[in-house]
Coordinates of C-alpha atoms in Angstrom, one line a residue:
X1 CA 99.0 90.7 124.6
X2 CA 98.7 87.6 121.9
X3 CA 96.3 85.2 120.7
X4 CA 94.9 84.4 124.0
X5 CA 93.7 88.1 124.4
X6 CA 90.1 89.2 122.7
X7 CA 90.7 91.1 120.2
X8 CA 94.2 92.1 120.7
X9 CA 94.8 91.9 116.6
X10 CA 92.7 95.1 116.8
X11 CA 94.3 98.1 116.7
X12 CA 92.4 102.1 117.3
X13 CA 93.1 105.7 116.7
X14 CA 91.6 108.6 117.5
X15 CA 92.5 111.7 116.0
X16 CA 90.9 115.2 116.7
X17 CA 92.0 118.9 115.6
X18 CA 92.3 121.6 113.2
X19 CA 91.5 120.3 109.9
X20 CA 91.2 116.8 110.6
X21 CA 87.7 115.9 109.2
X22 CA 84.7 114.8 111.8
X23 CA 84.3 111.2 110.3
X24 CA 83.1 108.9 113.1
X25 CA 83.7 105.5 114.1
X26 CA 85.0 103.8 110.8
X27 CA 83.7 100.5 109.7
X28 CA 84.6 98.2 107.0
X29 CA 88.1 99.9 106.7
X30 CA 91.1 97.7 106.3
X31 CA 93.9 99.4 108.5
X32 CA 97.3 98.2 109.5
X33 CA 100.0 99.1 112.4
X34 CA 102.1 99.8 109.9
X35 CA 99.9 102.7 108.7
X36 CA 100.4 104.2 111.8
X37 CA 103.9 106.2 111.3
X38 CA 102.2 107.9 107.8
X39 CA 99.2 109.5 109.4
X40 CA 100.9 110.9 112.3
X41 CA 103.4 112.3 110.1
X42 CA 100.6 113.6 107.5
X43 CA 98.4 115.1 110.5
X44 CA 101.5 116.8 111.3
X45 CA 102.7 118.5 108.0
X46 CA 104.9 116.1 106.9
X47 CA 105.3 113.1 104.4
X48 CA 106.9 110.1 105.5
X49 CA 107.0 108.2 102.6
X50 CA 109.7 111.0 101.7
X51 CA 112.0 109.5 104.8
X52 CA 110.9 105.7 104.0
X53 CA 109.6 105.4 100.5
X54 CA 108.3 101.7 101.0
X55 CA 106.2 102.6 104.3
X56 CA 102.5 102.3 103.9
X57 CA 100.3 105.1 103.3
X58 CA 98.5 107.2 105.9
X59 CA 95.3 105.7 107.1
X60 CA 92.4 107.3 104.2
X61 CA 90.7 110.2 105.0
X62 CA 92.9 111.0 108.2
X63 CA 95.9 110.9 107.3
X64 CA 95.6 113.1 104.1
X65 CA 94.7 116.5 105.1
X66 CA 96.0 119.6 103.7
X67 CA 97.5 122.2 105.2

């Protein structure tokens, strides 16, 4: 999709599990694609800035949890 789409510079995720804290729909958050790779890794045990120190970090309050 492009410019010509609605809304198609908005991205989503949805995340739900163990340890992953019931937050809601988030609003006034700035979030990028590029957070994307981080959070996944984080949700998952792992730290991705490790693998690519310049990537951006894991969306805030999602992508942080401890283990």
């Amino acid at each position: 999709h492009g410019r010509t789409v609605p809304a198609a510079e908005s991205i989503w995720i949805a995340a739900i599990g163990a340890g992953v804290p019931p937050i809601g729909v988030r609003e006034g958050v700035t979030v990028t694609a590029a957070q994307l790779a981080a959070t996944i890794a984080s949700l998952v045990g792992e730290d991705y800035s490790i693998a690519s120190p310049k990537a951006a970090p894991p969306l805030p309050d999602i992508g942080n949890v401890k283990r």
